[in-house]
Amino acid sequence: MGKTGQPAWAKRILKLLEQAKAKDPDLVRFGAYSHKYKLSPPASEEMIQKFEEQEGIRLPEEYRDFLLFVGNGGAGPYYGLYGVKTQEKELHDSHGSRLYRVQEEPVIYPKMSDEDWNRVADPEGRRKGDEVHPYVGVLPIGSQGCTLMTGIMLAGPYRGQVVYYDEDFCGQPFFVREQGFLKWYERWLREVIAGYNDEEVGFGLNIDGTPSQLMELYEQTEDPEEKIEIIDSFYKFETLPGKQKTYFKKACTQESNMEVRMKLIKMLVRFHVSGMAKELEKLWEYGAYAEAVSIITYEGTWEVKEAWYERVFEILPRLRGEGFRDACHTISAVKDYPNVHAGRLREALNRNDLDRNDRNSLFHCIKELKGKEEVLDYFLDYLSTEEDPTLLIYAVWCTEGVENRQLQELYVRLMDKYRTHENTRFDYKGSQMVLRGGACLGAGRPEGQLTSNLMRQFDYFGLDYPGGFKLLMDEGRWKEWKQQSGFA
């Protein structure tokens, strides 16, 4: 049991947790179905001391007190908080080897320069043979899904501060603005109770505050970067009050910084403030194509999309990043128009300057379009050469429903390649677990998801999902199926 004599702050948190649970009874908020707004009983002082001695660390006081007085893991942002036992597993692999160097001094800090991040993380893999550990001195306290994690700093000037990071080093870490664990946790509870949206922008990535408070912050600053941060923080609201609509519409017309003005236009479009579509021609003339496409995408009216989608096709070769992804979204939205088909995106498919997110968006767009046979030759080559399992997942989606023997042979070759991967084996074990209601765990790792999608192209070999996975992982049955299906 945790410490006796629960302090007032702990009682306040538990009361807020009950209100949050009542606000989201259907568990629709991101990650809520995982933790269900329940906390494990508090940890004992002995349990925490044993963990600290074992790892050679001292937990930050606020986080330590939370474990002692409130709960030993459970309800929290994203998929919830780890308890002490889970942390022990996260810090070591199955052989007991240490995965996290929690005893060392941290090397990350807020708003790192690209140069410093590349130095400590080596995201391009240039330091061949060298171990890379950018998250020394960070304790993982929760998962945000896939390789995205929530951690807490154990030492240095930012000790006790919550940090978001990617175990695959795909981006720089993000330090939340709240000083200390408890303010961060209480903010999450307040935002759940207020009904704020964390799907579009994850919790904690924006500035805390109500619409009125954020507007006041905006009025007080002249710094363009601060203005943009404030504007981006409005996306957590489901609606924008009339006072803020009026204020920011006027601010938009008076703003001289084009980047800030574009952000204002996009935000006002997001909240369906009237009169924004008239900005399109101005933006197009200015060459702000990405911002114009954003308005076309988020304006929400078919009239705007119908009037502009051909120009979106024309400008697509000049777009990258968010603008490119918005264009893909607009094109998929008008998929039923006769002249919108996959063949028109052949040039985009052959571009070499698209990053992973851009290509995923392009593949997702093509998945929605008719005429996928028009680009089949591209995907036959792509599926034969691409090594990134995440990109392969989207590529397989693109070719769903296309009847082609050569394509099916590629599917089988990919299953042969990935069926023995350790992540596929992990997801296979999950597929054989029977959960409440008779369901099973779906694949959650890239190699497992890819294998699952490939099996679906063959209707799981005439079985259900667990049965199909079991056949694939059985060497004899898999070989027999290939022979019977002419793939031997």
Short mmCIF file of C-alpha atoms in Angstrom, two decimals:
data_model
loop_
_atom_site.label_atom_id
_atom_site.label_comp_id
_atom_site.label_asym_id
_atom_site.label_seq_id
_atom_site.Cartn_x
_atom_site.Cartn_y
_atom_site.Cartn_z
CA MET A 1 0.00 0.00 0.00
CA GLY A 2 1.05 3.61 -0.58
CA LYS A 3 1.64 6.20 2.13
CA THR A 4 -1.17 6.91 4.54
CA GLY A 5 -2.57 10.37 5.12
CA GLN A 6 -3.38 11.33 1.55
CA PRO A 7 -2.50 15.02 0.93
CA ALA A 8 -5.04 17.52 -0.39
CA TRP A 9 -3.46 17.72 -3.85
CA ALA A 10 -3.80 13.95 -4.29
CA LYS A 11 -7.47 14.07 -3.31
CA ARG A 12 -7.98 16.89 -5.83
CA ILE A 13 -6.43 14.83 -8.61
CA LEU A 14 -8.60 11.82 -7.81
CA LYS A 15 -11.69 14.03 -7.81
CA LEU A 16 -10.73 15.45 -11.21
CA LEU A 17 -10.16 11.91 -12.49
CA GLU A 18 -13.71 10.96 -11.53
CA GLN A 19 -15.01 14.02 -13.42
CA ALA A 20 -12.91 13.08 -16.46
CA LYS A 21 -14.29 9.55 -16.41
CA ALA A 22 -17.84 10.90 -16.22
CA LYS A 23 -17.12 13.23 -19.17
CA ASP A 24 -15.97 10.35 -21.39
CA PRO A 25 -18.22 7.39 -20.46
CA ASP A 26 -17.84 5.76 -23.89
CA LEU A 27 -14.02 5.98 -23.77
CA VAL A 28 -13.80 7.80 -27.10
CA ARG A 29 -10.84 10.00 -26.20
CA PHE A 30 -7.54 8.81 -27.63
CA GLY A 31 -6.10 5.99 -25.52
CA ALA A 32 -8.99 5.97 -23.03
CA TYR A 33 -10.04 2.44 -23.92
CA SER A 34 -6.61 1.28 -22.75
CA HIS A 35 -6.66 2.78 -19.25
CA LYS A 36 -10.42 3.36 -18.78
CA TYR A 37 -9.65 6.23 -16.36
CA LYS A 38 -8.59 3.75 -13.69
CA LEU A 39 -5.45 3.89 -11.57
CA SER A 40 -3.69 1.00 -9.92
CA PRO A 41 -3.41 1.19 -6.12
CA PRO A 42 -0.56 3.43 -4.94
CA ALA A 43 2.90 1.90 -4.71
CA SER A 44 4.57 1.33 -1.37
CA GLU A 45 7.68 3.18 -0.27
CA GLU A 46 9.49 -0.16 -0.21
CA MET A 47 8.52 -0.95 -3.80
CA ILE A 48 9.75 2.40 -5.08
CA GLN A 49 12.97 2.27 -3.06
CA LYS A 50 13.71 -1.19 -4.44
CA PHE A 51 13.15 0.08 -8.00
CA GLU A 52 15.34 3.13 -7.41
CA GLU A 53 18.15 1.06 -5.90
CA GLN A 54 17.92 -1.50 -8.67
CA GLU A 55 18.21 1.18 -11.39
CA GLY A 56 20.57 3.46 -9.49
CA ILE A 57 18.28 6.50 -9.72
CA ARG A 58 16.09 8.76 -7.61
CA LEU A 59 12.68 9.48 -9.12
CA PRO A 60 11.66 13.16 -9.44
CA GLU A 61 9.71 14.09 -6.33
CA GLU A 62 6.37 14.99 -7.93
CA TYR A 63 6.30 11.81 -9.99
CA ARG A 64 7.43 9.77 -6.99
CA ASP A 65 4.68 11.27 -4.81
CA PHE A 66 2.11 10.53 -7.52
CA LEU A 67 3.07 6.85 -7.42
CA LEU A 68 2.90 6.85 -3.61
CA PHE A 69 -0.26 8.87 -3.01
CA VAL A 70 -2.38 8.66 -6.19
CA GLY A 71 -1.72 5.53 -8.22
CA ASN A 72 0.97 3.16 -9.44
CA GLY A 73 0.22 3.59 -13.15
CA GLY A 74 -2.99 3.54 -15.13
CA ALA A 75 -5.06 6.53 -16.23
CA GLY A 76 -3.10 9.21 -17.99
CA PRO A 77 -2.48 10.95 -21.33
CA TYR A 78 -2.40 8.82 -24.48
CA TYR A 79 -2.35 5.12 -23.49
CA GLY A 80 -1.86 5.88 -19.81
CA LEU A 81 1.01 5.73 -17.33
CA TYR A 82 3.33 2.85 -16.54
CA GLY A 83 3.49 1.41 -13.06
CA VAL A 84 6.79 0.47 -11.44
CA LYS A 85 6.60 -3.16 -12.60
CA THR A 86 6.00 -2.11 -16.21
CA GLN A 87 8.91 0.31 -16.05
CA GLU A 88 11.21 -2.49 -14.93
CA LYS A 89 10.26 -4.41 -18.07
CA GLU A 90 10.62 -1.35 -20.31
CA LEU A 91 14.14 -0.65 -19.08
CA HIS A 92 15.47 -4.12 -19.85
CA ASP A 93 15.16 -6.64 -22.67
CA SER A 94 14.12 -10.28 -22.24
CA HIS A 95 17.72 -11.21 -21.34
CA GLY A 96 17.98 -8.56 -18.64
CA SER A 97 20.22 -6.25 -20.65
CA ARG A 98 19.65 -2.55 -20.04
CA LEU A 99 17.78 -0.74 -22.85
CA TYR A 100 17.77 2.69 -21.22
CA ARG A 101 20.83 4.33 -19.65
CA VAL A 102 18.81 6.03 -16.94
CA GLN A 103 21.79 6.69 -14.67
CA GLU A 104 23.60 8.97 -17.12
CA GLU A 105 23.31 12.71 -17.57
CA PRO A 106 20.73 13.69 -20.23
CA VAL A 107 21.93 15.03 -23.57
CA ILE A 108 18.62 16.35 -24.89
CA TYR A 109 17.05 19.70 -24.11
CA PRO A 110 14.11 21.87 -25.32
CA LYS A 111 14.17 23.21 -28.87
CA MET A 112 17.41 21.52 -29.86
CA SER A 113 19.08 22.75 -33.02
CA ASP A 114 19.10 20.35 -35.97
CA GLU A 115 22.88 20.15 -35.68
CA ASP A 116 22.80 19.11 -32.01
CA TRP A 117 19.99 16.60 -32.56
CA ASN A 118 21.81 14.99 -35.49
CA ARG A 119 24.94 14.79 -33.38
CA VAL A 120 23.32 12.88 -30.50
CA ALA A 121 20.73 10.86 -32.43
CA ASP A 122 22.41 10.12 -35.78
CA PRO A 123 18.99 9.71 -37.51
CA GLU A 124 20.65 9.11 -40.89
CA GLY A 125 22.66 6.17 -39.52
CA ARG A 126 26.06 7.59 -40.48
CA ARG A 127 27.88 6.34 -37.39
CA LYS A 128 28.09 2.77 -38.58
CA GLY A 129 28.65 0.28 -35.77
CA ASP A 130 28.28 2.89 -33.02
CA GLU A 131 25.55 2.60 -30.40
CA VAL A 132 23.30 5.65 -30.34
CA HIS A 133 21.59 6.61 -27.07
CA PRO A 134 20.03 10.09 -27.27
CA TYR A 135 17.62 9.35 -24.41
CA VAL A 136 20.10 8.74 -21.61
CA GLY A 137 18.78 10.09 -18.33
CA VAL A 138 15.16 9.71 -19.48
CA LEU A 139 12.72 7.33 -17.77
CA PRO A 140 9.84 6.07 -19.95
CA ILE A 141 6.54 6.58 -18.11
CA GLY A 142 4.00 5.80 -20.84
CA SER A 143 3.35 4.95 -24.48
CA GLN A 144 1.71 7.16 -27.09
CA GLY A 145 1.51 4.32 -29.62
CA CYS A 146 4.05 2.67 -31.94
CA THR A 147 7.49 4.10 -31.10
CA LEU A 148 6.22 7.37 -29.60
CA MET A 149 6.82 7.59 -25.87
CA THR A 150 6.24 9.78 -22.84
CA GLY A 151 9.23 10.12 -20.52
CA ILE A 152 10.43 12.11 -17.54
CA MET A 153 13.84 13.71 -17.14
CA LEU A 154 15.84 12.22 -14.26
CA ALA A 155 18.71 14.69 -13.98
CA GLY A 156 20.04 18.01 -15.15
CA PRO A 157 18.31 21.40 -15.32
CA TYR A 158 15.11 19.82 -16.67
CA ARG A 159 14.82 17.10 -14.01
CA GLY A 160 11.16 16.27 -13.39
CA GLN A 161 9.95 17.68 -16.69
CA VAL A 162 7.86 15.51 -19.02
CA VAL A 163 9.26 14.92 -22.51
CA TYR A 164 7.79 13.27 -25.62
CA TYR A 165 10.18 11.30 -27.82
CA ASP A 166 10.40 8.74 -30.62
CA GLU A 167 12.36 5.55 -29.98
CA ASP A 168 13.16 5.41 -33.70
CA PHE A 169 14.70 8.92 -33.55
CA CYS A 170 12.37 10.13 -36.32
CA GLY A 171 12.10 13.58 -34.82
CA GLN A 172 13.45 15.78 -32.08
CA PRO A 173 12.10 15.34 -28.55
CA PHE A 174 9.40 17.73 -27.34
CA PHE A 175 9.51 19.12 -23.82
CA VAL A 176 6.05 19.98 -22.52
CA ARG A 177 5.62 23.50 -21.23
CA GLU A 178 4.38 22.51 -17.78
CA GLN A 179 7.08 22.64 -15.11
CA GLY A 180 6.71 19.37 -13.25
CA PHE A 181 4.74 16.15 -13.59
CA LEU A 182 1.68 17.18 -11.57
CA LYS A 183 0.88 20.31 -13.59
CA TRP A 184 1.12 18.24 -16.77
CA TYR A 185 -1.17 15.53 -15.37
CA GLU A 186 -3.71 17.98 -13.99
CA ARG A 187 -3.81 19.82 -17.31
CA TRP A 188 -4.71 16.53 -19.01
CA LEU A 189 -7.59 16.02 -16.60
CA ARG A 190 -8.83 19.59 -17.08
CA GLU A 191 -8.78 19.24 -20.86
CA VAL A 192 -10.67 15.93 -20.76
CA ILE A 193 -13.31 17.52 -18.53
CA ALA A 194 -13.51 20.55 -20.83
CA GLY A 195 -14.00 18.29 -23.85
CA TYR A 196 -10.92 19.51 -25.71
CA ASN A 197 -9.83 17.55 -28.78
CA ASP A 198 -6.46 15.77 -28.69
CA GLU A 199 -6.84 13.88 -31.98
CA GLU A 200 -5.73 16.67 -34.33
CA VAL A 201 -2.90 17.88 -32.11
CA GLY A 202 -1.77 15.48 -29.39
CA PHE A 203 -2.21 16.43 -25.76
CA GLY A 204 0.50 18.68 -24.37
CA LEU A 205 1.89 19.77 -27.73
CA ASN A 206 0.14 23.12 -27.59
CA ILE A 207 -0.15 26.02 -25.14
CA ASP A 208 -2.46 25.60 -22.18
CA GLY A 209 -5.42 27.96 -21.90
CA THR A 210 -9.02 28.74 -22.83
CA PRO A 211 -9.91 30.65 -26.03
CA SER A 212 -10.03 33.90 -24.04
CA GLN A 213 -6.67 33.25 -22.38
CA LEU A 214 -4.99 32.39 -25.68
CA MET A 215 -6.43 35.50 -27.33
CA GLU A 216 -5.02 37.57 -24.48
CA LEU A 217 -1.60 36.01 -25.01
CA TYR A 218 -1.84 36.82 -28.71
CA GLU A 219 -2.68 40.45 -27.99
CA GLN A 220 0.39 40.76 -25.77
CA THR A 221 3.03 39.53 -28.24
CA GLU A 222 4.57 40.86 -31.42
CA ASP A 223 6.82 37.83 -31.96
CA PRO A 224 5.79 35.85 -35.08
CA GLU A 225 6.91 32.51 -33.64
CA GLU A 226 4.91 33.06 -30.46
CA LYS A 227 1.88 34.08 -32.51
CA ILE A 228 2.11 30.87 -34.55
CA GLU A 229 2.37 28.75 -31.38
CA ILE A 230 -0.73 30.45 -30.00
CA ILE A 231 -2.67 30.01 -33.24
CA ASP A 232 -1.77 26.31 -33.40
CA SER A 233 -3.05 25.90 -29.83
CA PHE A 234 -6.62 26.72 -30.90
CA TYR A 235 -6.93 23.38 -32.70
CA LYS A 236 -7.73 21.60 -29.43
CA PHE A 237 -11.10 23.38 -29.29
CA GLU A 238 -14.14 21.89 -30.95
CA THR A 239 -15.58 25.35 -31.64
CA LEU A 240 -14.33 28.92 -31.61
CA PRO A 241 -16.43 31.47 -29.66
CA GLY A 242 -17.80 34.43 -31.60
CA LYS A 243 -15.58 36.92 -29.80
CA GLN A 244 -12.43 35.11 -30.92
CA LYS A 245 -13.76 34.67 -34.46
CA THR A 246 -14.30 38.42 -34.76
CA TYR A 247 -10.95 39.28 -33.19
CA PHE A 248 -8.82 36.92 -35.29
CA LYS A 249 -10.63 37.72 -38.53
CA LYS A 250 -9.73 41.37 -37.99
CA ALA A 251 -6.19 40.43 -36.92
CA CYS A 252 -5.82 38.46 -40.15
CA THR A 253 -6.57 41.49 -42.32
CA GLN A 254 -4.08 43.61 -40.36
CA GLU A 255 -1.25 41.05 -40.13
CA SER A 256 1.82 41.98 -42.19
CA ASN A 257 3.79 38.78 -41.59
CA MET A 258 2.69 36.41 -44.37
CA GLU A 259 3.47 33.22 -42.43
CA VAL A 260 1.39 34.36 -39.46
CA ARG A 261 -1.39 35.49 -41.80
CA MET A 262 -1.44 32.09 -43.49
CA LYS A 263 -1.71 30.40 -40.10
CA LEU A 264 -4.60 32.68 -39.15
CA ILE A 265 -6.40 31.97 -42.42
CA LYS A 266 -6.02 28.22 -41.93
CA MET A 267 -7.23 28.40 -38.33
CA LEU A 268 -10.24 30.53 -39.28
CA VAL A 269 -11.09 28.08 -42.07
CA ARG A 270 -10.85 25.22 -39.57
CA PHE A 271 -13.58 26.87 -37.48
CA HIS A 272 -15.71 27.68 -40.54
CA VAL A 273 -15.40 31.44 -40.22
CA SER A 274 -17.16 32.90 -43.24
CA GLY A 275 -15.33 34.80 -45.95
CA MET A 276 -12.06 32.83 -45.99
CA ALA A 277 -12.53 31.31 -49.45
CA LYS A 278 -12.17 34.78 -50.94
CA GLU A 279 -8.54 34.70 -49.81
CA LEU A 280 -7.76 31.88 -52.28
CA GLU A 281 -7.02 34.03 -55.33
CA LYS A 282 -4.81 36.31 -53.26
CA LEU A 283 -2.86 33.37 -51.94
CA TRP A 284 -2.52 31.83 -55.38
CA GLU A 285 -1.26 35.09 -56.84
CA TYR A 286 1.21 35.41 -53.99
CA GLY A 287 2.51 31.88 -54.64
CA ALA A 288 1.33 30.61 -51.26
CA TYR A 289 0.07 27.40 -52.87
CA ALA A 290 0.35 25.21 -49.77
CA GLU A 291 -1.76 27.65 -47.76
CA ALA A 292 -4.30 27.93 -50.57
CA VAL A 293 -4.56 24.14 -50.82
CA SER A 294 -5.04 24.03 -47.06
CA ILE A 295 -8.09 26.30 -47.37
CA ILE A 296 -9.44 24.19 -50.23
CA THR A 297 -9.00 21.09 -48.09
CA TYR A 298 -10.46 22.44 -44.85
CA GLU A 299 -13.05 24.90 -46.13
CA GLY A 300 -15.50 22.05 -46.02
CA THR A 301 -17.69 23.04 -48.99
CA TRP A 302 -18.00 21.02 -52.19
CA GLU A 303 -18.32 24.22 -54.18
CA VAL A 304 -14.76 25.26 -53.29
CA LYS A 305 -13.30 21.82 -53.98
CA GLU A 306 -15.16 21.54 -57.27
CA ALA A 307 -13.93 24.95 -58.43
CA TRP A 308 -10.30 24.36 -57.46
CA TYR A 309 -9.40 20.67 -57.64
CA GLU A 310 -8.04 20.88 -61.21
CA ARG A 311 -5.68 23.62 -60.10
CA VAL A 312 -4.66 21.39 -57.20
CA PHE A 313 -3.67 18.71 -59.73
CA GLU A 314 -1.67 21.32 -61.66
CA ILE A 315 0.26 22.55 -58.65
CA LEU A 316 0.88 19.11 -57.10
CA PRO A 317 4.43 18.74 -58.58
CA ARG A 318 5.48 21.90 -56.70
CA LEU A 319 4.13 20.87 -53.33
CA ARG A 320 5.84 19.02 -50.52
CA GLY A 321 5.13 18.38 -46.87
CA GLU A 322 1.83 19.53 -45.40
CA GLY A 323 0.77 21.22 -48.65
CA PHE A 324 1.32 18.01 -50.61
CA ARG A 325 -0.59 15.98 -48.05
CA ASP A 326 -3.48 18.46 -48.06
CA ALA A 327 -3.58 18.21 -51.87
CA CYS A 328 -3.79 14.42 -51.65
CA HIS A 329 -6.67 14.80 -49.21
CA THR A 330 -8.52 17.14 -51.58
CA ILE A 331 -8.01 14.82 -54.55
CA SER A 332 -9.32 11.81 -52.63
CA ALA A 333 -12.34 13.89 -51.55
CA VAL A 334 -13.37 14.36 -55.21
CA LYS A 335 -12.68 10.73 -56.12
CA ASP A 336 -16.11 10.25 -57.70
CA TYR A 337 -15.54 12.83 -60.43
CA PRO A 338 -15.06 11.10 -63.82
CA ASN A 339 -11.69 12.73 -64.53
CA VAL A 340 -10.19 11.89 -61.13
CA HIS A 341 -8.33 8.58 -61.36
CA ALA A 342 -5.04 7.02 -60.23
CA GLY A 343 -3.32 7.49 -63.57
CA ARG A 344 -3.22 11.26 -63.04
CA LEU A 345 -0.89 10.72 -60.07
CA ARG A 346 1.77 8.75 -61.99
CA GLU A 347 4.12 11.75 -62.05
CA ALA A 348 3.75 12.17 -58.29
CA LEU A 349 4.51 8.48 -57.75
CA ASN A 350 7.80 8.84 -59.62
CA ARG A 351 9.00 11.82 -57.57
CA ASN A 352 12.19 11.27 -55.58
CA ASP A 353 11.76 14.26 -53.26
CA LEU A 354 8.83 12.98 -51.19
CA ASP A 355 9.48 12.02 -47.60
CA ARG A 356 7.89 9.06 -45.87
CA ASN A 357 4.81 10.98 -44.71
CA ASP A 358 4.24 12.50 -48.16
CA ARG A 359 4.44 9.11 -49.86
CA ASN A 360 2.14 7.54 -47.31
CA SER A 361 -0.42 10.28 -48.01
CA LEU A 362 -0.04 9.74 -51.75
CA PHE A 363 -0.58 6.00 -51.36
CA HIS A 364 -3.61 6.61 -49.14
CA CYS A 365 -5.04 8.91 -51.81
CA ILE A 366 -4.51 6.37 -54.60
CA LYS A 367 -6.19 3.72 -52.45
CA GLU A 368 -9.39 5.79 -52.67
CA LEU A 369 -9.27 6.36 -56.43
CA LYS A 370 -10.54 4.34 -59.35
CA GLY A 371 -8.23 3.14 -62.10
CA LYS A 372 -5.51 1.68 -59.88
CA GLU A 373 -4.64 -0.67 -62.74
CA GLU A 374 -3.24 2.39 -64.55
CA VAL A 375 -0.34 2.51 -62.09
CA LEU A 376 0.02 -1.23 -61.48
CA ASP A 377 3.44 -1.34 -63.18
CA TYR A 378 4.74 1.19 -60.64
CA PHE A 379 3.54 -0.87 -57.68
CA LEU A 380 4.87 -4.12 -59.12
CA ASP A 381 8.31 -2.53 -59.15
CA TYR A 382 7.83 -0.77 -55.81
CA LEU A 383 6.72 -3.89 -53.93
CA SER A 384 9.75 -5.70 -55.33
CA THR A 385 12.31 -3.17 -54.11
CA GLU A 386 11.03 -1.18 -51.11
CA GLU A 387 12.48 -2.20 -47.73
CA ASP A 388 10.43 0.04 -45.41
CA PRO A 389 7.59 -2.10 -43.99
CA THR A 390 5.45 0.96 -43.14
CA LEU A 391 5.56 2.19 -46.74
CA LEU A 392 4.87 -1.35 -47.94
CA ILE A 393 1.71 -1.43 -45.79
CA TYR A 394 0.32 1.56 -47.68
CA ALA A 395 1.49 0.18 -51.03
CA VAL A 396 -0.40 -3.05 -50.41
CA TRP A 397 -3.49 -1.02 -49.54
CA CYS A 398 -3.13 0.77 -52.87
CA THR A 399 -3.30 -2.48 -54.81
CA GLU A 400 -6.20 -4.03 -52.90
CA GLY A 401 -8.83 -5.32 -55.29
CA VAL A 402 -6.52 -5.39 -58.32
CA GLU A 403 -6.65 -8.83 -59.94
CA ASN A 404 -3.18 -9.70 -61.20
CA ARG A 405 -1.22 -12.93 -60.84
CA GLN A 406 2.17 -11.21 -60.76
CA LEU A 407 0.90 -9.01 -57.93
CA GLN A 408 -0.26 -12.04 -55.96
CA GLU A 409 3.15 -13.66 -56.41
CA LEU A 410 4.74 -10.54 -54.94
CA TYR A 411 2.37 -10.72 -51.97
CA VAL A 412 3.46 -14.32 -51.33
CA ARG A 413 7.15 -13.39 -51.59
CA LEU A 414 6.64 -10.59 -49.07
CA MET A 415 4.89 -12.96 -46.67
CA ASP A 416 7.82 -15.37 -47.02
CA LYS A 417 10.17 -12.51 -46.18
CA TYR A 418 8.34 -11.02 -43.19
CA ARG A 419 6.62 -14.03 -41.60
CA THR A 420 9.77 -14.92 -39.66
CA HIS A 421 10.52 -11.38 -38.45
CA GLU A 422 10.54 -11.05 -34.65
CA ASN A 423 7.86 -8.32 -34.75
CA THR A 424 5.62 -10.53 -36.86
CA ARG A 425 6.09 -13.36 -34.39
CA PHE A 426 5.19 -10.97 -31.56
CA ASP A 427 1.95 -9.95 -33.29
CA TYR A 428 1.21 -13.58 -34.09
CA LYS A 429 1.21 -14.39 -30.38
CA GLY A 430 -1.26 -11.54 -29.85
CA SER A 431 -3.52 -12.89 -32.61
CA GLN A 432 -3.87 -16.16 -30.70
CA MET A 433 -4.96 -14.47 -27.46
CA VAL A 434 -8.71 -14.48 -26.87
CA LEU A 435 -9.93 -11.26 -25.29
CA ARG A 436 -13.21 -10.42 -23.63
CA GLY A 437 -16.04 -10.85 -26.11
CA GLY A 438 -14.07 -13.33 -28.22
CA ALA A 439 -11.93 -10.76 -30.03
CA CYS A 440 -8.17 -11.07 -30.52
CA LEU A 441 -5.34 -8.58 -30.57
CA GLY A 442 -4.70 -7.01 -33.97
CA ALA A 443 -1.21 -6.49 -35.34
CA GLY A 444 0.52 -3.45 -33.87
CA ARG A 445 4.07 -3.57 -35.25
CA PRO A 446 4.96 -2.60 -38.83
CA GLU A 447 6.11 -6.05 -39.92
CA GLY A 448 3.10 -7.66 -38.28
CA GLN A 449 0.69 -5.12 -39.82
CA LEU A 450 2.23 -5.69 -43.25
CA THR A 451 1.91 -9.44 -42.89
CA SER A 452 -1.69 -9.06 -41.72
CA ASN A 453 -2.54 -6.88 -44.76
CA LEU A 454 -0.90 -9.36 -47.10
CA MET A 455 -2.93 -12.23 -45.61
CA ARG A 456 -6.09 -10.20 -46.13
CA GLN A 457 -5.42 -10.14 -49.88
CA PHE A 458 -6.02 -13.90 -49.78
CA ASP A 459 -8.97 -13.67 -47.38
CA TYR A 460 -6.76 -15.14 -44.64
CA PHE A 461 -6.49 -18.35 -46.69
CA GLY A 462 -10.18 -19.05 -46.18
CA LEU A 463 -9.89 -18.87 -42.38
CA ASP A 464 -10.50 -16.23 -39.72
CA TYR A 465 -7.70 -13.86 -38.76
CA PRO A 466 -6.19 -15.99 -35.93
CA GLY A 467 -6.52 -19.12 -38.07
CA GLY A 468 -4.90 -17.52 -41.09
CA PHE A 469 -2.00 -16.25 -38.99
CA LYS A 470 -1.56 -19.71 -37.47
CA LEU A 471 -1.40 -21.30 -40.93
CA LEU A 472 1.18 -18.78 -42.10
CA MET A 473 3.44 -19.39 -39.11
CA ASP A 474 3.28 -23.17 -39.52
CA GLU A 475 6.06 -24.08 -41.96
CA GLY A 476 4.38 -27.25 -43.19
CA ARG A 477 0.89 -25.81 -43.66
CA TRP A 478 2.27 -22.66 -45.33
CA LYS A 479 4.29 -24.73 -47.79
CA GLU A 480 1.23 -26.90 -48.49
CA TRP A 481 -0.99 -23.85 -49.11
CA LYS A 482 1.54 -22.39 -51.57
CA GLN A 483 1.70 -25.65 -53.50
CA GLN A 484 -2.06 -25.98 -53.68
CA SER A 485 -2.41 -22.35 -54.79
CA GLY A 486 0.31 -22.59 -57.45
CA PHE A 487 2.90 -20.43 -55.66
CA ALA A 488 5.46 -23.14 -54.90
#
